[in-house]
Amino acid sequence: MNRLVVVSNRVADPRKTASGGLAVALGQALEASGGLWFGWSGRIDEPGTPGEGDLHLQTAGKVQLATVDLSREDHDSYYLGYSNGVLWPVFHYRLDLADFDAGYIGGYRRVNQMFARKLAGLLKPDDVIWVHDYHLIPLAAELRAMGCKQRMGFFLHIPLPPPLILAAVPQHEWLMRSLFAYDLVGFQSNADVAHFSRYVGTETPAIVLGEHEFRAFGKTLRARAFPIGIDVDEFAQLTHAKDGQDMYAQMRDEYSRRRLLIGVDRLDYSKGLPQRLKALRQLLEKYPENLGSATLIQIASPSRESVDAYATLRQELESKSGAINGNFGELDWMPVRYIHRTVARKKLPGLYRVARVALVTPLRDGMNLVAKEFIVAQDPADPGVLVLSRFAGAAEQLKEALLVNPYDTDGTAEAIQRALQMPLDERQQRHQALLQRVRDEDVHWWRQQFLDALAATEAETH
Ligand code: GDG
C-alpha cells in the first residue's frame, strides 16, 4: 500500500473527536498506510522569533503530523488576504465582498512554495499526495517544479463558480492552469464540475477527452464530483452518548411548550443568516399561530473574526435578532436565541434531535455538513424536517428535504410553515430516504471513492 500524504491548511490530530468527521476519516486512511499529514501549525511567528520557519514533527499513533509556522506577513497575505479575502468570497459568488489587493498574491505564492519546499524533503517516491482546498491550489505545480513525480489529487471543499465570476480573480488563468499539475481534481457537486468543464472549454486550450477527462498544458487531468459525507456511525454514537442525551432531555423539558427551529453555522456571510432571520420574521407575521411558540436557536460559531466583512455581519445579526425579539417577544417567550459562541461538539446531536425543523439556508455552500448531521441525529419514529437551500451542494443529494431559495423570503417562510405542519408519516418517509443516502454516501465512502479514482489515474511523466 502506498503511503498517503494529506496536505491541508490546518492539521488535526485524528484521534481527537473534537477534530470532526473529516479528520477521523482521513485519519483512518493515514493510519492504515502509516501516513503523513502536513500543514500550517496555526501559529504565527513574529519577526525574529527563534526557529522561525522550522518544521515541527509529531506522531499521533501511526500517523506523522508535520507542521510549519507562518510569519505575520505571510499569514496576513496568504491566509486572511488571498485565501479568505479573494478566493472565499469570489468562489461563493460574492464579488462585492472581495478585496483584490495586489499585495496578497505574493504571500499566497510564497506560502505555497514554502509548503512545497518543506514537504518535498519528506516525500518518498511512491507516496500518494492528497491536497485539500482553496488555500493550496498551486501546491502541486510548485511540487512538480521541484521535480516531484508522485501521484497527486486535489479536493475543493467550496464551490467553483461559473467562468465569468471566476474570471473576476485577476490570477484566474494561473490558478486554473495550476490545477493541471494534479492527476485528479475532485469537486463537491456536479454543478461545480460543469463550471470547471465550461471554464476549461472556453478559457484554456484544453481538449475534452471524455466527460471527466481534459488534456491541456501537456497534461491529462480527471475532474469529477465526490460529494463529501459525514462519519455517520461516529455521529450516531455521539447522539446516543450521555452528553448528547442529557442535552436532548434538558432542551426537551425547557422547550416543551414551544416548537424549536435550529440553525448551526460558522458565522459566515455565505450561510445566509440575515436572510434566515428575515424569513423567520415573515413566518411570524404571516402565520401568527407560531407566535408564542416557534423559537429559533441560532448558533453562529465565531470564525475569521479579523476579516472586516465578518465584523459587519456580526453586528447585522445582533441587530436583526434583537429587533425580532423586540417586535414579537413576550415576557415568557423570545422567538430568537442567537448564540455567537462555539457549542461543544458532543452537545450538537441533542440540539438537532430536539428541533422540529433545521434551517440550513446558505446563499452558497460547497456541501454543508450540518444538513447531514441533523438527519443522523433525528429519532426515526418522530423525525424533524430539513429545510435546505437549493444553493448548498448537499441539495444535489438530499432531494427529500424541503428545498428553498433563501433569497425568496416568502417562499422560505412558507417552507418553514410547511415543515412545522408536516404530518408524521410524511416526515418519516422523507427522513428514511435522506438517512439512507447520508449513510450510503458517508465520509468513508467519499474518501474511498476519491483515493480509488486517484489510484486509477494513469501514471504519467511530469
Ligand atoms: C467547508 C465548506 C463543506 C458549526 N458550529 C459549531 C460546530 N460546527 C460544525 C458543524 C459542521 C461544521 O462545523 C461545519 O461544516 P459545514 O459543511 O456546514 O461548513 P464549513 O465550515 O463552511 O465547511 C462546506 C465543508 O467544508 C466540508 O467539505 O461542506 O461547504 O464551506 O460539522 O457541526 N461544531 C461545534 N460547535 C459549533 O458551534 N462543535
Short mmCIF file of C-alpha atoms and ligand atoms in Angstrom, two decimals:
data_model
loop_
_atom_site.label_atom_id
_atom_site.label_comp_id
_atom_site.label_asym_id
_atom_site.label_seq_id
_atom_site.Cartn_x
_atom_site.Cartn_y
_atom_site.Cartn_z
CA MET A 1 0.00 0.00 0.00
CA ASN A 2 1.38 3.42 -0.93
CA ARG A 3 1.83 5.90 1.87
CA LEU A 4 -0.88 8.57 1.94
CA VAL A 5 0.23 12.16 2.38
CA VAL A 6 -2.54 14.64 3.19
CA VAL A 7 -1.88 18.35 2.87
CA SER A 8 -4.31 20.95 4.15
CA ASN A 9 -4.12 24.45 5.59
CA ARG A 10 -4.74 23.13 9.12
CA VAL A 11 -3.77 19.77 10.54
CA ALA A 12 -5.81 17.98 13.19
CA ASP A 13 -4.98 15.11 15.48
CA PRO A 14 -7.23 12.38 14.04
CA ARG A 15 -7.51 10.67 17.45
CA LYS A 16 -9.43 13.58 18.98
CA THR A 17 -13.22 13.52 18.48
CA ALA A 18 -13.36 17.31 18.61
CA SER A 19 -11.41 17.33 15.34
CA GLY A 20 -14.57 16.31 13.49
CA GLY A 21 -15.53 13.73 10.89
CA LEU A 22 -13.10 14.77 8.18
CA ALA A 23 -10.10 14.35 10.47
CA VAL A 24 -11.44 10.98 11.60
CA ALA A 25 -11.93 9.79 8.03
CA LEU A 26 -8.59 11.00 6.76
CA GLY A 27 -7.02 9.73 9.98
CA GLN A 28 -8.21 6.19 9.26
CA ALA A 29 -6.64 6.21 5.80
CA LEU A 30 -3.49 7.79 7.19
CA GLU A 31 -3.30 5.18 9.97
CA ALA A 32 -3.74 2.31 7.52
CA SER A 33 -0.85 3.46 5.34
CA GLY A 34 1.37 4.89 8.10
CA GLY A 35 0.77 8.27 6.51
CA LEU A 36 1.81 11.88 6.87
CA TRP A 37 -0.38 14.97 7.39
CA PHE A 38 1.23 18.28 6.52
CA GLY A 39 0.02 21.86 7.03
CA TRP A 40 0.17 25.09 8.95
CA SER A 41 0.62 24.75 12.73
CA GLY A 42 -1.86 27.56 13.42
CA ARG A 43 0.98 29.59 14.96
CA ILE A 44 2.22 32.94 13.77
CA ASP A 45 5.89 33.77 14.29
CA GLU A 46 6.59 37.42 14.88
CA PRO A 47 9.77 38.64 13.11
CA GLY A 48 12.92 37.44 14.80
CA THR A 49 11.24 34.53 16.64
CA PRO A 50 13.90 31.87 17.23
CA GLY A 51 13.39 28.87 14.95
CA GLU A 52 11.17 30.84 12.54
CA GLY A 53 10.01 28.62 9.67
CA ASP A 54 11.05 25.37 11.43
CA LEU A 55 9.27 22.13 10.63
CA HIS A 56 7.53 20.57 13.66
CA LEU A 57 7.23 16.80 13.58
CA GLN A 58 4.93 14.85 15.89
CA THR A 59 3.45 11.40 15.85
CA ALA A 60 -0.18 10.61 16.52
CA GLY A 61 -0.40 6.82 16.64
CA LYS A 62 0.90 5.58 13.29
CA VAL A 63 0.41 8.97 11.68
CA GLN A 64 3.10 11.58 11.36
CA LEU A 65 1.99 15.21 11.70
CA ALA A 66 4.29 17.79 10.12
CA THR A 67 3.52 21.47 10.59
CA VAL A 68 5.14 24.81 9.89
CA ASP A 69 4.51 28.23 11.43
CA LEU A 70 3.76 31.28 9.28
CA SER A 71 5.28 34.71 9.58
CA ARG A 72 2.83 37.52 10.37
CA GLU A 73 3.21 38.91 6.85
CA ASP A 74 2.58 35.54 5.17
CA HIS A 75 -0.37 34.82 7.43
CA ASP A 76 -1.96 38.16 6.59
CA SER A 77 -1.46 37.92 2.83
CA TYR A 78 -1.80 34.17 2.22
CA TYR A 79 -4.50 33.29 4.77
CA LEU A 80 -6.50 36.42 5.55
CA GLY A 81 -5.78 38.22 2.29
CA TYR A 82 -5.78 35.95 -0.73
CA SER A 83 -7.48 32.80 0.63
CA ASN A 84 -10.21 34.43 2.70
CA GLY A 85 -10.37 37.93 1.19
CA VAL A 86 -10.29 36.93 -2.50
CA LEU A 87 -10.88 33.23 -3.15
CA TRP A 88 -13.52 32.58 -0.46
CA PRO A 89 -15.85 35.45 -1.47
CA VAL A 90 -15.43 35.01 -5.23
CA PHE A 91 -15.91 31.24 -5.10
CA HIS A 92 -19.11 31.93 -3.10
CA TYR A 93 -20.25 34.41 -5.78
CA ARG A 94 -19.67 37.46 -3.54
CA LEU A 95 -17.62 39.74 -5.80
CA ASP A 96 -18.90 42.67 -3.74
CA LEU A 97 -17.02 41.39 -0.68
CA ALA A 98 -13.73 40.54 -2.38
CA ASP A 99 -10.69 42.63 -1.60
CA PHE A 100 -8.47 42.43 -4.69
CA ASP A 101 -5.38 43.88 -3.04
CA ALA A 102 -2.48 43.27 -5.41
CA GLY A 103 -0.15 42.55 -2.49
CA TYR A 104 -1.92 39.34 -1.41
CA ILE A 105 -0.97 37.08 -4.30
CA GLY A 106 2.74 37.32 -3.41
CA GLY A 107 2.08 35.85 0.03
CA TYR A 108 -0.17 33.13 -1.40
CA ARG A 109 2.56 32.03 -3.81
CA ARG A 110 5.26 32.33 -1.18
CA VAL A 111 3.44 30.10 1.31
CA ASN A 112 2.59 27.51 -1.35
CA GLN A 113 6.26 27.48 -2.40
CA MET A 114 7.41 27.21 1.21
CA PHE A 115 4.96 24.35 1.86
CA ALA A 116 6.22 22.59 -1.28
CA ARG A 117 9.86 23.02 -0.24
CA LYS A 118 9.30 21.69 3.27
CA LEU A 119 7.07 18.86 2.09
CA ALA A 120 9.34 17.77 -0.77
CA GLY A 121 12.03 16.87 1.76
CA LEU A 122 9.66 14.46 3.50
CA LEU A 123 8.32 12.67 0.42
CA LYS A 124 9.04 9.14 -0.78
CA PRO A 125 8.87 8.25 -4.48
CA ASP A 126 5.70 6.15 -4.30
CA ASP A 127 3.70 8.39 -1.95
CA VAL A 128 0.18 9.38 -2.95
CA ILE A 129 -0.48 13.04 -2.18
CA TRP A 130 -3.94 14.44 -1.46
CA VAL A 131 -4.14 18.23 -1.22
CA HIS A 132 -7.20 19.96 0.26
CA ASP A 133 -8.90 23.23 -0.51
CA TYR A 134 -8.55 26.70 -1.92
CA HIS A 135 -5.56 27.72 0.19
CA LEU A 136 -3.36 25.28 -1.69
CA ILE A 137 -4.46 25.28 -5.34
CA PRO A 138 -0.93 25.80 -6.75
CA LEU A 139 0.80 23.35 -4.41
CA ALA A 140 1.13 20.52 -6.94
CA ALA A 141 2.55 22.89 -9.57
CA GLU A 142 5.17 24.01 -7.06
CA LEU A 143 5.99 20.41 -6.14
CA ARG A 144 6.25 19.44 -9.82
CA ALA A 145 8.61 22.37 -10.41
CA MET A 146 10.84 20.81 -7.73
CA GLY A 147 10.82 17.51 -9.60
CA CYS A 148 8.17 15.61 -7.57
CA LYS A 149 6.58 12.94 -9.73
CA GLN A 150 4.20 11.36 -7.22
CA ARG A 151 0.52 10.88 -7.92
CA MET A 152 -1.33 13.99 -6.69
CA GLY A 153 -5.01 14.71 -6.14
CA PHE A 154 -6.83 17.87 -5.10
CA PHE A 155 -10.23 18.29 -3.47
CA LEU A 156 -12.04 21.63 -3.41
CA HIS A 157 -14.29 21.87 -0.34
CA ILE A 158 -16.00 25.07 -1.51
CA PRO A 159 -17.97 25.69 -4.72
CA LEU A 160 -16.37 26.54 -8.04
CA PRO A 161 -18.25 29.49 -9.58
CA PRO A 162 -19.16 29.83 -13.28
CA PRO A 163 -16.37 31.06 -15.60
CA LEU A 164 -17.48 34.70 -15.73
CA ILE A 165 -17.44 35.00 -11.96
CA LEU A 166 -14.17 33.11 -11.62
CA ALA A 167 -12.67 35.50 -14.15
CA ALA A 168 -13.02 38.28 -11.58
CA VAL A 169 -9.98 36.84 -9.80
CA PRO A 170 -7.08 38.59 -11.51
CA GLN A 171 -4.99 35.39 -11.43
CA HIS A 172 -7.77 33.05 -12.59
CA GLU A 173 -5.79 31.72 -15.57
CA TRP A 174 -2.78 30.90 -13.44
CA LEU A 175 -4.94 29.26 -10.77
CA MET A 176 -6.81 27.05 -13.20
CA ARG A 177 -3.68 26.15 -15.09
CA SER A 178 -2.13 25.13 -11.74
CA LEU A 179 -4.87 22.54 -11.34
CA PHE A 180 -3.45 20.68 -14.32
CA ALA A 181 -0.42 19.71 -12.23
CA TYR A 182 -2.74 17.31 -10.35
CA ASP A 183 -3.78 13.92 -11.70
CA LEU A 184 -7.27 14.17 -10.23
CA VAL A 185 -9.37 17.14 -9.13
CA GLY A 186 -12.46 16.50 -7.00
CA PHE A 187 -15.41 18.84 -6.56
CA GLN A 188 -18.38 18.67 -4.20
CA SER A 189 -21.16 18.69 -6.79
CA ASN A 190 -21.96 18.17 -10.45
CA ALA A 191 -22.68 21.89 -10.73
CA ASP A 192 -19.05 22.62 -9.82
CA VAL A 193 -17.78 20.07 -12.36
CA ALA A 194 -19.96 21.70 -15.02
CA HIS A 195 -18.43 25.10 -14.20
CA PHE A 196 -14.95 23.64 -14.40
CA SER A 197 -15.69 21.97 -17.68
CA ARG A 198 -17.09 25.21 -19.13
CA TYR A 199 -14.12 27.20 -17.88
CA VAL A 200 -11.65 24.76 -19.38
CA GLY A 201 -13.62 24.68 -22.65
CA THR A 202 -13.76 28.46 -23.06
CA GLU A 203 -10.68 29.86 -21.32
CA THR A 204 -7.97 27.25 -21.94
CA PRO A 205 -6.67 25.39 -24.99
CA ALA A 206 -7.86 22.11 -23.43
CA ILE A 207 -9.23 19.21 -25.40
CA VAL A 208 -12.11 17.45 -23.69
CA LEU A 209 -11.20 13.76 -23.89
CA GLY A 210 -14.29 12.49 -22.10
CA GLU A 211 -16.92 13.55 -19.60
CA HIS A 212 -14.34 13.74 -16.84
CA GLU A 213 -11.08 13.97 -18.73
CA PHE A 214 -9.31 17.04 -20.02
CA ARG A 215 -5.99 17.47 -21.80
CA ALA A 216 -4.09 20.77 -21.73
CA PHE A 217 -0.61 22.12 -20.98
CA GLY A 218 0.86 18.70 -21.83
CA LYS A 219 -1.12 17.03 -19.07
CA THR A 220 -4.24 14.89 -18.72
CA LEU A 221 -6.49 15.71 -15.80
CA ARG A 222 -9.53 13.93 -14.45
CA ALA A 223 -12.18 16.05 -12.71
CA ARG A 224 -15.26 14.62 -11.03
CA ALA A 225 -17.75 15.21 -8.24
CA PHE A 226 -17.10 13.46 -4.92
CA PRO A 227 -19.79 14.76 -2.54
CA ILE A 228 -18.32 14.74 0.94
CA GLY A 229 -20.23 12.97 3.70
CA ILE A 230 -20.06 12.75 7.48
CA ASP A 231 -18.92 9.95 9.74
CA VAL A 232 -22.43 8.59 10.30
CA ASP A 233 -21.51 5.96 12.87
CA GLU A 234 -19.47 8.41 14.90
CA PHE A 235 -22.28 10.98 14.86
CA ALA A 236 -24.91 8.37 15.72
CA GLN A 237 -22.76 7.30 18.67
CA LEU A 238 -22.44 10.89 19.78
CA THR A 239 -26.24 11.20 19.59
CA HIS A 240 -26.71 8.27 21.94
CA ALA A 241 -23.84 9.15 24.27
CA LYS A 242 -24.57 10.68 27.67
CA ASP A 243 -23.83 14.31 26.79
CA GLY A 244 -25.98 14.14 23.67
CA GLN A 245 -28.88 12.58 25.56
CA ASP A 246 -28.59 14.96 28.51
CA MET A 247 -28.68 17.91 26.15
CA TYR A 248 -31.72 16.47 24.42
CA ALA A 249 -33.60 15.85 27.69
CA GLN A 250 -32.76 19.28 29.06
CA MET A 251 -33.86 21.12 25.91
CA ARG A 252 -36.99 18.98 25.53
CA ASP A 253 -38.12 19.86 29.05
CA GLU A 254 -37.22 23.51 28.74
CA TYR A 255 -38.99 23.96 25.41
CA SER A 256 -41.85 21.50 25.93
CA ARG A 257 -44.45 24.17 25.07
CA ARG A 258 -42.51 25.53 22.07
CA ARG A 259 -41.61 24.35 18.61
CA LEU A 260 -37.91 24.58 18.05
CA LEU A 261 -36.12 25.54 14.89
CA ILE A 262 -32.36 25.09 14.81
CA GLY A 263 -29.55 26.71 12.83
CA VAL A 264 -25.88 25.81 13.36
CA ASP A 265 -23.34 27.64 11.27
CA ARG A 266 -19.95 29.22 11.33
CA LEU A 267 -20.64 32.94 11.37
CA ASP A 268 -20.06 33.49 7.65
CA TYR A 269 -21.79 35.58 5.00
CA SER A 270 -22.13 32.53 2.75
CA LYS A 271 -24.52 30.92 5.26
CA GLY A 272 -27.45 33.28 4.59
CA LEU A 273 -28.07 34.19 8.24
CA PRO A 274 -29.67 37.65 7.76
CA GLN A 275 -31.97 36.16 5.08
CA ARG A 276 -32.89 33.38 7.53
CA LEU A 277 -33.90 35.91 10.17
CA LYS A 278 -35.97 37.76 7.58
CA ALA A 279 -37.77 34.52 6.75
CA LEU A 280 -38.44 33.93 10.46
CA ARG A 281 -39.93 37.41 10.78
CA GLN A 282 -42.12 36.67 7.76
CA LEU A 283 -43.21 33.36 9.31
CA LEU A 284 -44.33 35.13 12.48
CA GLU A 285 -46.17 37.84 10.54
CA LYS A 286 -47.86 35.59 8.02
CA TYR A 287 -48.67 32.63 10.27
CA PRO A 288 -49.50 34.14 13.68
CA GLU A 289 -50.27 30.71 15.15
CA ASN A 290 -46.48 30.50 15.59
CA LEU A 291 -46.44 33.45 18.00
CA GLY A 292 -45.58 32.31 21.49
CA SER A 293 -44.37 29.01 20.08
CA ALA A 294 -41.81 28.94 17.23
CA THR A 295 -38.33 29.55 18.60
CA LEU A 296 -35.19 29.65 16.52
CA ILE A 297 -31.97 28.68 18.27
CA GLN A 298 -29.25 30.02 16.02
CA ILE A 299 -25.68 29.05 16.87
CA ALA A 300 -23.23 31.20 14.93
CA SER A 301 -19.79 30.00 15.92
CA PRO A 302 -17.04 32.62 15.70
CA SER A 303 -14.81 32.35 12.67
CA ARG A 304 -12.26 34.60 10.91
CA GLU A 305 -13.12 37.44 13.27
CA SER A 306 -10.28 39.58 11.95
CA VAL A 307 -11.77 39.83 8.44
CA ASP A 308 -13.85 43.05 8.21
CA ALA A 309 -16.86 41.54 6.44
CA TYR A 310 -17.36 39.22 9.41
CA ALA A 311 -17.50 42.03 11.97
CA THR A 312 -20.18 43.79 9.87
CA LEU A 313 -22.18 40.59 9.60
CA ARG A 314 -21.98 40.04 13.33
CA GLN A 315 -23.42 43.47 14.02
CA GLU A 316 -26.19 42.92 11.49
CA LEU A 317 -27.20 39.63 13.11
CA GLU A 318 -27.21 41.08 16.59
CA SER A 319 -29.37 43.95 15.48
CA LYS A 320 -31.78 41.81 13.41
CA SER A 321 -32.33 39.22 16.13
CA GLY A 322 -32.73 41.97 18.73
CA ALA A 323 -35.35 43.66 16.54
CA ILE A 324 -37.34 40.44 16.04
CA ASN A 325 -37.31 39.76 19.77
CA GLY A 326 -38.28 43.37 20.48
CA ASN A 327 -41.17 43.29 18.00
CA PHE A 328 -42.62 39.87 18.74
CA GLY A 329 -41.24 38.68 22.11
CA GLU A 330 -43.35 38.19 25.22
CA LEU A 331 -42.33 38.08 28.86
CA ASP A 332 -42.16 34.29 28.65
CA TRP A 333 -41.16 33.79 25.00
CA MET A 334 -38.47 35.10 22.66
CA PRO A 335 -38.54 34.00 19.02
CA VAL A 336 -34.75 34.08 18.52
CA ARG A 337 -31.97 32.76 20.68
CA TYR A 338 -28.89 33.94 18.90
CA ILE A 339 -25.68 32.49 20.30
CA HIS A 340 -22.36 33.76 19.00
CA ARG A 341 -20.24 31.03 20.55
CA THR A 342 -18.96 27.59 19.73
CA VAL A 343 -21.06 24.84 21.28
CA ALA A 344 -19.24 21.64 22.33
CA ARG A 345 -19.50 19.07 19.56
CA LYS A 346 -20.87 16.40 21.88
CA LYS A 347 -23.88 18.63 22.61
CA LEU A 348 -24.82 19.24 18.96
CA PRO A 349 -26.72 15.98 18.34
CA GLY A 350 -29.03 16.66 21.31
CA LEU A 351 -29.83 20.10 19.93
CA TYR A 352 -30.51 18.72 16.46
CA ARG A 353 -32.72 15.95 17.82
CA VAL A 354 -34.96 18.21 19.84
CA ALA A 355 -35.61 20.54 16.89
CA ARG A 356 -38.74 20.16 14.76
CA VAL A 357 -37.07 21.92 11.86
CA ALA A 358 -33.47 22.61 10.81
CA LEU A 359 -32.81 25.74 8.79
CA VAL A 360 -29.84 25.12 6.53
CA THR A 361 -30.22 28.01 4.15
CA PRO A 362 -26.83 29.16 2.81
CA LEU A 363 -26.68 31.53 -0.15
CA ARG A 364 -23.94 29.28 -1.48
CA ASP A 365 -22.16 26.34 0.12
CA GLY A 366 -19.78 23.68 -1.15
CA MET A 367 -21.68 20.88 0.57
CA ASN A 368 -22.92 21.72 4.11
CA LEU A 369 -22.37 19.03 6.68
CA VAL A 370 -24.85 20.42 9.21
CA ALA A 371 -27.68 19.20 6.95
CA LYS A 372 -26.29 15.66 7.14
CA GLU A 373 -25.61 15.80 10.88
CA PHE A 374 -29.21 16.91 11.51
CA ILE A 375 -30.58 13.92 9.61
CA VAL A 376 -28.42 11.43 11.51
CA ALA A 377 -29.38 12.89 14.90
CA GLN A 378 -33.16 12.50 14.37
CA ASP A 379 -35.39 9.96 16.05
CA PRO A 380 -36.66 7.92 13.05
CA ALA A 381 -40.01 7.43 14.81
CA ASP A 382 -40.60 11.18 15.14
CA PRO A 383 -38.09 12.97 12.93
CA GLY A 384 -37.67 16.69 12.36
CA VAL A 385 -37.76 18.28 8.90
CA LEU A 386 -34.81 19.67 6.97
CA VAL A 387 -35.34 22.98 5.18
CA LEU A 388 -32.39 23.17 2.80
CA SER A 389 -31.15 25.82 0.41
CA ARG A 390 -31.04 24.78 -3.21
CA PHE A 391 -27.67 26.58 -3.32
CA ALA A 392 -25.97 24.16 -0.92
CA GLY A 393 -24.03 21.37 -2.63
CA ALA A 394 -26.00 18.98 -0.39
CA ALA A 395 -29.18 19.81 -2.34
CA GLU A 396 -27.96 17.60 -5.22
CA GLN A 397 -28.13 14.59 -2.91
CA LEU A 398 -30.80 15.49 -0.35
CA LYS A 399 -33.82 15.81 -2.62
CA GLU A 400 -36.31 14.77 0.06
CA ALA A 401 -35.56 17.88 2.13
CA LEU A 402 -37.78 20.93 1.61
CA LEU A 403 -35.62 22.81 -0.88
CA VAL A 404 -35.80 26.60 -0.74
CA ASN A 405 -34.37 29.68 -2.38
CA PRO A 406 -33.06 31.70 0.59
CA TYR A 407 -33.32 34.98 -1.36
CA ASP A 408 -37.08 34.37 -1.58
CA THR A 409 -38.26 35.36 1.90
CA ASP A 410 -41.90 34.45 1.26
CA GLY A 411 -41.08 31.07 -0.21
CA THR A 412 -38.73 30.24 2.66
CA ALA A 413 -41.28 31.25 5.29
CA GLU A 414 -43.88 29.08 3.54
CA ALA A 415 -41.49 26.12 3.53
CA ILE A 416 -40.81 26.58 7.26
CA GLN A 417 -44.55 26.65 7.91
CA ARG A 418 -44.99 23.51 5.82
CA ALA A 419 -42.18 21.83 7.79
CA LEU A 420 -43.83 22.78 11.11
CA GLN A 421 -47.16 21.38 9.91
CA MET A 422 -45.88 18.24 8.20
CA PRO A 423 -47.74 15.05 9.17
CA LEU A 424 -45.80 12.28 10.88
CA ASP A 425 -45.94 9.76 8.03
CA GLU A 426 -44.53 12.27 5.52
CA ARG A 427 -41.78 13.25 7.95
CA GLN A 428 -40.89 9.61 8.44
CA GLN A 429 -40.80 8.84 4.72
CA ARG A 430 -38.64 11.80 3.89
CA HIS A 431 -36.31 11.13 6.79
CA GLN A 432 -35.88 7.48 5.90
CA ALA A 433 -34.88 8.32 2.33
CA LEU A 434 -32.50 11.05 3.49
CA LEU A 435 -30.89 8.90 6.15
CA GLN A 436 -30.30 6.12 3.65
CA ARG A 437 -28.45 8.48 1.30
CA VAL A 438 -26.40 10.09 4.10
CA ARG A 439 -25.48 6.62 5.32
CA ASP A 440 -24.62 5.18 1.88
CA GLU A 441 -22.51 8.18 0.94
CA ASP A 442 -20.71 8.82 4.18
CA VAL A 443 -17.24 10.26 4.66
CA HIS A 444 -15.55 6.87 4.37
CA TRP A 445 -17.30 6.25 1.04
CA TRP A 446 -16.16 9.70 -0.11
CA ARG A 447 -12.54 9.09 0.86
CA GLN A 448 -12.50 5.66 -0.76
CA GLN A 449 -14.09 6.96 -3.99
CA PHE A 450 -11.51 9.70 -4.23
CA LEU A 451 -8.50 7.53 -3.43
CA ASP A 452 -9.67 4.76 -5.79
CA ALA A 453 -10.11 7.31 -8.58
CA LEU A 454 -6.68 8.76 -7.86
CA ALA A 455 -5.10 5.31 -7.89
CA ALA A 456 -6.80 4.63 -11.23
CA THR A 457 -5.25 7.64 -12.94
CA GLU A 458 -2.55 6.59 -15.35
CA ALA A 459 0.97 7.28 -14.20
CA GLU A 460 2.40 10.00 -16.42
CA THR A 461 5.78 11.54 -16.77
CA HIS A 462 5.58 15.02 -15.34
C1 GDG B 1 -16.44 23.80 4.39
C2 GDG B 1 -17.38 24.18 3.25
C3 GDG B 1 -18.23 21.83 3.23
C4 GDG B 1 -20.59 24.60 13.39
N1 GDG B 1 -20.82 25.32 14.51
C5 GDG B 1 -20.32 24.60 15.52
C6 GDG B 1 -19.77 23.43 15.01
N2 GDG B 1 -19.95 23.44 13.70
C7 GDG B 1 -19.54 22.35 12.81
C8 GDG B 1 -20.73 21.66 12.22
C9 GDG B 1 -20.12 21.04 10.97
C10 GDG B 1 -19.02 22.03 10.61
O1 GDG B 1 -18.77 22.83 11.76
C11 GDG B 1 -19.47 22.98 9.52
O2 GDG B 1 -19.40 22.32 8.32
P1 GDG B 1 -20.13 22.90 7.03
O3 GDG B 1 -20.06 21.87 5.98
O4 GDG B 1 -21.53 23.24 7.39
O5 GDG B 1 -19.40 24.25 6.65
P2 GDG B 1 -17.89 24.89 6.56
O6 GDG B 1 -17.26 25.03 7.88
O7 GDG B 1 -18.08 26.16 5.80
O8 GDG B 1 -17.03 23.85 5.69
C12 GDG B 1 -18.64 23.31 3.27
C13 GDG B 1 -17.19 21.51 4.27
O9 GDG B 1 -16.08 22.41 4.19
C14 GDG B 1 -16.67 20.08 4.13
O10 GDG B 1 -16.16 19.85 2.85
O11 GDG B 1 -19.40 21.05 3.46
O12 GDG B 1 -19.46 23.62 2.17
O13 GDG B 1 -17.74 25.56 3.31
O14 GDG B 1 -19.53 19.80 11.24
O15 GDG B 1 -21.25 20.74 13.13
N3 GDG B 1 -19.19 22.50 15.77
C15 GDG B 1 -19.13 22.72 17.11
N4 GDG B 1 -19.65 23.85 17.68
C16 GDG B 1 -20.25 24.80 16.93
O16 GDG B 1 -20.70 25.82 17.48
N5 GDG B 1 -18.56 21.81 17.91
#
